Amino acid sequence: MDKLRVSLLGATGMVGQKMVRLLSNHPFIELTKVSASPGKIGKKYSEAVKWVEGGEIPQHATDLRVVSTEPEDHKDVDVVLSALPNELAEGIELKLVREGITVVSNASPFRMDPEVPLINPEVNWEHLKLLDTQRQKRGWKGLMVKNPNCTAAIMSMPIKPLLKYKLNNLIITTLQAVSGAGYNGLSFMSITNNVIPYIKGEEDKIPKESGKMLGRLNGDRIDHVELKAMVTSTRVPVKVGHMGVMYLFFDSQVNAEEVKNELSRFRSLPQEKNLPTAPKTPIRILEGEDRPQPEIDVRSENGMSISVGRVKNEGNAIRMVVLGDNLVRGAAGITILTLEVMRELGYV
Amino acid sequence: MDKLRVSLLGATGMVGQKMVRLLSNHPFIELTKVSASPGKIGKKYSEAVKWVEGGEIPQHATDLRVVSTEPEDHKDVDVVLSALPNELAEGIELKLVREGITVVSNASPFRMDPEVPLINPEVNWEHLKLLDTQRQKRGWKGLMVKNPNCTAAIMSMPIKPLLKYKLNNLIITTLQAVSGAGYNGLSFMSITNNVIPYIKGEEDKIPKESGKMLGRLNGDRIDHVELKAMVTSTRVPVKVGHMGVMYLFFDSQVNAEEVKNELSRFRSLPQEKNLPTAPKTPIRILEGEDRPQPEIDVRSENGMSISVGRVKNEGNAIRMVVLGDNLVRGAAGITILTLEVMRELGYV
Amino acid sequence: MDKLRVSLLGATGMVGQKMVRLLSNHPFIELTKVSASPGKIGKKYSEAVKWVEGGEIPQHATDLRVVSTEPEDHKDVDVVLSALPNELAEGIELKLVREGITVVSNASPFRMDPEVPLINPEVNWEHLKLLDTQRQKRGWKGLMVKNPNCTAAIMSMPIKPLLKYKLNNLIITTLQAVSGAGYNGLSFMSITNNVIPYIKGEEDKIPKESGKMLGRLNGDRIDHVELKAMVTSTRVPVKVGHMGVMYLFFDSQVNAEEVKNELSRFRSLPQEKNLPTAPKTPIRILEGEDRPQPEIDVRSENGMSISVGRVKNEGNAIRMVVLGDNLVRGAAGITILTLEVMRELGYV
Amino acid sequence: MDKLRVSLLGATGMVGQKMVRLLSNHPFIELTKVSASPGKIGKKYSEAVKWVEGGEIPQHATDLRVVSTEPEDHKDVDVVLSALPNELAEGIELKLVREGITVVSNASPFRMDPEVPLINPEVNWEHLKLLDTQRQKRGWKGLMVKNPNCTAAIMSMPIKPLLKYKLNNLIITTLQAVSGAGYNGLSFMSITNNVIPYIKGEEDKIPKESGKMLGRLNGDRIDHVELKAMVTSTRVPVKVGHMGVMYLFFDSQVNAEEVKNELSRFRSLPQEKNLPTAPKTPIRILEGEDRPQPEIDVRSENGMSISVGRVKNEGNAIRMVVLGDNLVRGAAGITILTLEVMRELGYV
């Protein structure tokens, strides 16, 4: 079988580097182009990047020459993956899609567009069906697929298997890692030995994006789930790993053991098809009373598995602490897993 | 007016050092004795202590000789302040009280004892009235007064002025500083770049102790407030400053502006009597959307003022982020302020 | 006696904030103007500044209106203090001095100018004598005085009293705090849990600037000391406090006890005249084998005293570990102390 | 070929865990026994260990039952690897060796014993020849081999290829990671945002152990190299990675480019025999002016390669910054590599 040829936008950023790592030795995706800011065009990737991933730059990328984000530079690939910053993504991605290119993107523009699937593969791979009518409805020649905000990607996972119980209300306090703001997003002086109890835009995105992802495919549109969620987002001095302390309020009492069972046995298409980037256990239940912890748990299954601990009944509520790798499960990893699902379903 | 002569148990620990600092230049409390672990007895304080408070050891303490915790070593003081570790406190403090000494203590034993006032001065100074009958009921010759757990001390403050609204339910996620576990409580390897979503015993203490402190004095006993609280305590890599993200659920909608007014104009006996350690503004309302922050706000009014930010209505709930100095407001400072109130009321 | 009226350039930066703090309640310096970047002009200081000093903004500054850096905005002050960024300072400061204003500045341009005194008050207050001929030689109407690089300010202190021994060679490895690069100088992701063994420009500045400061006033010029120094500068994840591990090689063996005596009894004009910002003990000798430490020692005498520990003979070499507050002793504090000396000597 | 059966003492500690990780999927070493403190005997490894290595406990170890350190519990293995704490090692290891067991150990006792080889494989594998006469000279039935202190292991590597130049003198300032003191060796409060310029015992060990390792095998004894070294050891708030700023003083000027060549092409027996744990490039030369950095470079070649940067001539001196993984290159990795060499040479 031929490999999928992909190019990567935003390849020198932190999420871009993570994708470069995840694509090394991929069985059927081949990174053939990298794109970065104009000043880097023409340079070898190894010269253009300030490699912060640790270890060496993977061989498959070192000698790639940086190209522009213009469509003509991406005509000969099957898919463009985008790790662009949000503020640059809208124009660049739209231009590519209009020119006939398929774009799978982490950036925020178009996430809430009703014709654009917002994919967290295990949660809502079915929503890719929106692609069947996207071209026609929008007049695009290519296809556009989005991945959610990193926190929404992580927190929506354990909610999915619990939707079968009647969920009324949700209270989440997040403790989010600094890498979520980008490599230079927060200065050492501002966040070390500190907590900043606010992240711009985040408290709205989590329920909105989760409401779409957890929604039901209804013909050629998504019926969003109405999540009555109260979210407080805080930034903590941790490099990688978004944690959420979640209270889920149900119509009636739900048993904690049952919840743990539902979560730990949750499987979806990526597991059934044994896709290369899919975690075997999408949601790990940890019984240790002091878990999950970023330093111990965030890299489980290469960062693609969500860790859940401290599951406990309190009346009609279930309390749980949820942790995921914001750079992998929340960004680079789901983009690649989304592409794997798209190929499985024949969209690429 | 004569100065109150006090001795200090646990004087070389982190909270003890903070008390030594707070008592330097105190207008009417004079530190005359310090006590520490047996191996240090007889040494000068400056030789016995590993001073970690920063700056120099205050002059008034440097040359004090360390004495034992035995009653005979504390006969000639008016009050014994205790910053003893919880596991040592019970026996030592009880012995002192039985021998006729007045003890004001931060340690946990006896906090929930119905005859022992658990004092957070602005919140429940009236509970000192339990002392009127304590001697007789318990057969002690001295008096015992307790201060609450550091988190309960901080979180109970902003609840107090809101009790006039009908409070049904409370959900708190705390982000607590490492100093709350003591100077050697957590290793660098275990908590740096990490969050530990569990603190032993803490999730129970907060509602239990707050329920007592917020209770109503009813003759010679306290009618506890029944707080339906769900608490999740986490440890974050911050040195000083306990933060709580609080959701308070009321019977009906309560206006956020009104809440801010109630909190910011809250005053109590320590303010009315202008006591030396009392903060002028016990609860500061911060309007900056990214406040309070430990590195910026924790030292307000020498660590005695609580900072509250992000106050917001969500249906019948009020969300707020609360921050206090766990070593001062949560420990050393309220012990001293409690003693100041006791003197004001004539108990010493 | 009339107060000196000063304005402060770069008043909203980290060093500027430190100066605002140090000038509150100053006996004879009054801050009457603050200047900041163009977008802040006209605002009240309290609105223009993102206050990161901790605690409240000092009263004397809150209501000052931000003015420009243009000379006409500083006509009615006695002195302009500058905490401008290096890249902006040259043009702005020169314009002010040409227009007749006296500028005392922390910024790097002109530090090595032979007509400009580079002052670390205890080390070389005599160099202010350059001011007697500066106007005439340069054709400036005002005066320009510079303070050294933060590391040079700290490391030159303990060298000064040891110049009487024949010093041949110097090897220094520095461990410098992140605040030395400015509040936003280094991202959390780049330096947390890390060491960066390089600071641009620093390794040259230390010997060059120290060579000038330690030089001898010879009429109307300075004869620099030729320091054969090898310097390696590293950045460590510490907020405040530059440390240097110094090896000083002498012509013959120098006794460690004698060195400690020389350093600890070192006094200079600021001490003799008892200037308000002068530390009583410019160089503290610490005997604890694990000292100095930033978290314990950096704030000694409000950050104006240098701490020296681990003094030891090794052959003809003396090894010592030197620590100073880079924001106070290395920046804001020496600027103010320099102005105090200038007034003492009648230059303002 | 049969696998070597090994047991591991101190298997639940941080270095022990690292060895468990490194031995998973080893081609010819099989971990068959784990030993830990008495209270853990009989438990499964997965229950006895507080796993802090990150990721999952390797399968090969999870179900091993913890045994004692007594010889009878290790009769049926080929070699005992020891990651015991220094204070327990002497008696336990000696007893095992006397009973006929071969012990390869990281612990400090016996390191300077003239009959015991102190092995850093690439540096001095030839010293294993001491084993030929060790039994007879000491009357032991087994064999004892030691690995050096973690800092000596790292710093001795780049010195080895430079011994051909006449090295007169050495000045080293180390910046050492907290893990070097063990998982609970330093509290968060003591080292966060701080530097401690002292590590007990370390400043002597580095030249002493390096002098032995770099010494010449002379029949059945080692002629130590006399290293005139001045060492200052500091602890910095970094989890993993010991850095050394080294100045090497030679008899005459040595060219920096030549030094880089010598270091980067250094190879030894482990590379020639292509041993499984041997790094392909024992010493990596980094040209980036801000390298090496722990967060970027420490894991190179799974932590077995040393990184060297900032190589520069200063007169007859060469300055370089050296970095190595203190847990792998400095401990767990060299123990295993030593065993691989011993098998290659027929000692096991």
Short mmCIF file of N, CA and C in Angstrom, two decimals, chain C residues 171 173 175 192-198 203 230-232 234 236-239 243 245 247 249 289-295 310 314 319 321, chain D residues 171 173 175 192-198 203 230-232 234 236-239 243 245 247 249 289-295 310 314 319 321:
data_model
loop_
_atom_site.label_atom_id
_atom_site.label_comp_id
_atom_site.label_asym_id
_atom_site.label_seq_id
_atom_site.Cartn_x
_atom_site.Cartn_y
_atom_site.Cartn_z
N ILE C 171 39.27 33.20 37.90
CA ILE C 171 38.38 32.30 37.16
C ILE C 171 37.04 32.34 37.86
N THR C 173 32.90 31.18 37.60
CA THR C 173 31.72 30.58 36.99
C THR C 173 30.52 31.19 37.68
N LEU C 175 26.34 31.64 38.34
CA LEU C 175 25.02 30.99 38.29
C LEU C 175 24.03 32.13 38.48
N THR C 192 13.06 26.28 33.14
CA THR C 192 12.64 25.45 34.27
C THR C 192 13.28 24.06 34.17
N ASN C 193 13.76 23.57 35.30
CA ASN C 193 14.37 22.24 35.33
C ASN C 193 15.59 22.16 34.41
N ASN C 194 16.25 23.28 34.23
CA ASN C 194 17.29 23.37 33.22
C ASN C 194 18.39 24.33 33.68
N VAL C 195 19.51 24.25 33.01
CA VAL C 195 20.57 25.25 33.13
C VAL C 195 20.95 25.63 31.71
N ILE C 196 21.11 26.92 31.43
CA ILE C 196 21.60 27.35 30.13
C ILE C 196 22.99 27.95 30.35
N PRO C 197 24.02 27.26 29.83
CA PRO C 197 25.39 27.65 30.20
C PRO C 197 25.94 28.78 29.34
N TYR C 198 25.15 29.78 29.11
CA TYR C 198 25.59 30.88 28.24
C TYR C 198 24.68 32.08 28.44
N GLU C 203 30.05 37.38 29.52
CA GLU C 203 31.39 36.92 29.90
C GLU C 203 32.46 37.97 29.63
N MET C 230 38.90 34.64 33.39
CA MET C 230 38.16 33.71 32.54
C MET C 230 36.79 33.53 33.19
N VAL C 231 35.76 33.83 32.45
CA VAL C 231 34.42 33.83 33.02
C VAL C 231 33.52 32.89 32.22
N THR C 232 32.78 32.06 32.91
CA THR C 232 31.72 31.28 32.26
C THR C 232 30.42 31.63 32.96
N THR C 234 26.40 31.15 33.50
CA THR C 234 25.29 30.22 33.29
C THR C 234 24.02 30.82 33.88
N VAL C 236 20.51 29.88 35.73
CA VAL C 236 19.88 28.81 36.51
C VAL C 236 18.45 29.21 36.86
N PRO C 237 17.59 28.22 37.12
CA PRO C 237 16.18 28.51 37.38
C PRO C 237 15.95 29.07 38.78
N VAL C 238 16.40 30.28 38.98
CA VAL C 238 16.28 31.02 40.23
C VAL C 238 15.75 32.40 39.86
N LYS C 239 14.86 32.94 40.65
CA LYS C 239 14.28 34.23 40.28
C LYS C 239 15.22 35.40 40.56
N MET C 243 24.96 34.35 41.64
CA MET C 243 26.04 33.72 42.40
C MET C 243 27.27 33.59 41.52
N VAL C 245 31.07 31.54 41.58
CA VAL C 245 32.11 30.73 42.20
C VAL C 245 33.43 31.29 41.67
N TYR C 247 37.62 31.88 41.73
CA TYR C 247 38.98 31.49 42.11
C TYR C 247 39.88 32.69 41.82
N PHE C 249 43.72 33.97 41.88
CA PHE C 249 45.09 33.48 41.95
C PHE C 249 46.03 34.63 42.26
N GLU C 289 28.78 26.00 55.94
CA GLU C 289 29.45 25.41 54.79
C GLU C 289 28.57 25.35 53.55
N ASP C 290 27.26 25.53 53.72
CA ASP C 290 26.35 25.45 52.57
C ASP C 290 25.79 26.82 52.19
N ARG C 291 26.50 27.86 52.52
CA ARG C 291 26.04 29.22 52.24
C ARG C 291 27.04 29.94 51.36
N PRO C 292 26.67 31.00 50.66
CA PRO C 292 25.37 31.64 50.63
C PRO C 292 24.37 30.92 49.72
N GLN C 293 23.10 31.13 50.00
CA GLN C 293 22.02 30.61 49.17
C GLN C 293 21.06 31.75 48.81
N PRO C 294 20.64 31.80 47.55
CA PRO C 294 19.72 32.88 47.17
C PRO C 294 18.48 32.98 48.06
N GLU C 295 17.83 31.85 48.34
CA GLU C 295 16.58 31.93 49.09
C GLU C 295 16.77 32.39 50.53
N ARG C 310 32.26 29.93 51.82
CA ARG C 310 33.15 28.90 51.31
C ARG C 310 34.55 29.43 50.96
N GLU C 314 43.55 27.36 48.29
CA GLU C 314 44.05 26.21 47.53
C GLU C 314 45.33 26.66 46.86
N ARG C 319 39.47 30.41 46.92
CA ARG C 319 38.17 30.10 46.34
C ARG C 319 37.11 30.74 47.22
N VAL C 321 32.59 31.76 47.26
CA VAL C 321 31.29 31.80 46.58
C VAL C 321 30.62 33.12 46.97
N ILE D 171 40.25 22.98 37.18
CA ILE D 171 39.32 23.70 38.05
C ILE D 171 37.92 23.39 37.56
N THR D 173 33.71 23.70 38.41
CA THR D 173 32.54 24.07 39.19
C THR D 173 31.39 23.21 38.68
N LEU D 175 27.35 21.95 38.61
CA LEU D 175 25.95 22.30 38.86
C LEU D 175 25.19 20.99 38.80
N THR D 192 14.13 24.61 45.71
CA THR D 192 13.40 25.33 44.66
C THR D 192 13.76 26.80 44.68
N ASN D 193 13.96 27.37 43.52
CA ASN D 193 14.29 28.79 43.41
C ASN D 193 15.59 29.12 44.16
N ASN D 194 16.47 28.16 44.23
CA ASN D 194 17.65 28.30 45.07
C ASN D 194 18.85 27.57 44.45
N VAL D 195 20.01 27.89 44.96
CA VAL D 195 21.22 27.12 44.67
C VAL D 195 21.87 26.83 46.02
N ILE D 196 22.32 25.62 46.25
CA ILE D 196 23.07 25.31 47.46
C ILE D 196 24.50 25.01 47.04
N PRO D 197 25.44 25.89 47.42
CA PRO D 197 26.80 25.76 46.86
C PRO D 197 27.67 24.78 47.62
N TYR D 198 27.15 23.64 47.95
CA TYR D 198 27.91 22.68 48.73
C TYR D 198 27.24 21.32 48.65
N GLU D 203 33.35 17.18 46.74
CA GLU D 203 34.50 17.89 46.17
C GLU D 203 35.79 17.09 46.28
N MET D 230 40.82 21.57 41.67
CA MET D 230 40.05 22.34 42.64
C MET D 230 38.60 22.24 42.19
N VAL D 231 37.76 21.75 43.07
CA VAL D 231 36.38 21.48 42.70
C VAL D 231 35.44 22.23 43.63
N THR D 232 34.44 22.88 43.07
CA THR D 232 33.36 23.44 43.86
C THR D 232 32.06 22.84 43.35
N THR D 234 28.00 22.50 43.40
CA THR D 234 26.76 23.18 43.78
C THR D 234 25.56 22.34 43.37
N VAL D 236 21.72 22.54 42.05
CA VAL D 236 20.79 23.44 41.38
C VAL D 236 19.42 22.76 41.23
N PRO D 237 18.36 23.55 41.10
CA PRO D 237 17.00 22.97 41.04
C PRO D 237 16.68 22.35 39.67
N VAL D 238 17.35 21.26 39.41
CA VAL D 238 17.19 20.50 38.18
C VAL D 238 17.01 19.06 38.61
N LYS D 239 16.14 18.32 37.94
CA LYS D 239 15.89 16.94 38.37
C LYS D 239 17.00 15.99 37.95
N MET D 243 26.08 18.94 35.50
CA MET D 243 26.88 19.76 34.60
C MET D 243 28.17 20.15 35.31
N VAL D 245 31.43 22.92 34.74
CA VAL D 245 32.20 23.91 33.98
C VAL D 245 33.66 23.63 34.31
N TYR D 247 37.85 23.89 33.64
CA TYR D 247 39.03 24.53 33.08
C TYR D 247 40.17 23.55 33.23
N PHE D 249 44.14 23.06 32.60
CA PHE D 249 45.36 23.81 32.34
C PHE D 249 46.46 22.86 31.88
N GLU D 289 26.05 27.69 20.92
CA GLU D 289 26.76 28.42 21.99
C GLU D 289 26.07 28.33 23.35
N ASP D 290 24.81 27.88 23.36
CA ASP D 290 24.08 27.79 24.63
C ASP D 290 23.86 26.34 25.06
N ARG D 291 24.72 25.47 24.61
CA ARG D 291 24.59 24.05 24.94
C ARG D 291 25.83 23.56 25.66
N PRO D 292 25.77 22.47 26.39
CA PRO D 292 24.64 21.56 26.58
C PRO D 292 23.66 22.07 27.64
N GLN D 293 22.44 21.61 27.53
CA GLN D 293 21.41 21.93 28.52
C GLN D 293 20.75 20.63 28.99
N PRO D 294 20.52 20.50 30.30
CA PRO D 294 19.90 19.27 30.80
C PRO D 294 18.59 18.91 30.09
N GLU D 295 17.71 19.88 29.93
CA GLU D 295 16.40 19.55 29.36
C GLU D 295 16.48 19.11 27.91
N ARG D 310 30.79 24.58 24.45
CA ARG D 310 31.52 25.77 24.83
C ARG D 310 33.03 25.54 24.98
N GLU D 314 41.75 29.41 26.37
CA GLU D 314 42.10 30.66 27.06
C GLU D 314 43.54 30.47 27.53
N ARG D 319 38.58 25.62 28.25
CA ARG D 319 37.34 25.68 29.04
C ARG D 319 36.31 24.84 28.30
N VAL D 321 32.14 22.94 28.89
CA VAL D 321 30.99 22.64 29.75
C VAL D 321 30.55 21.22 29.44
#
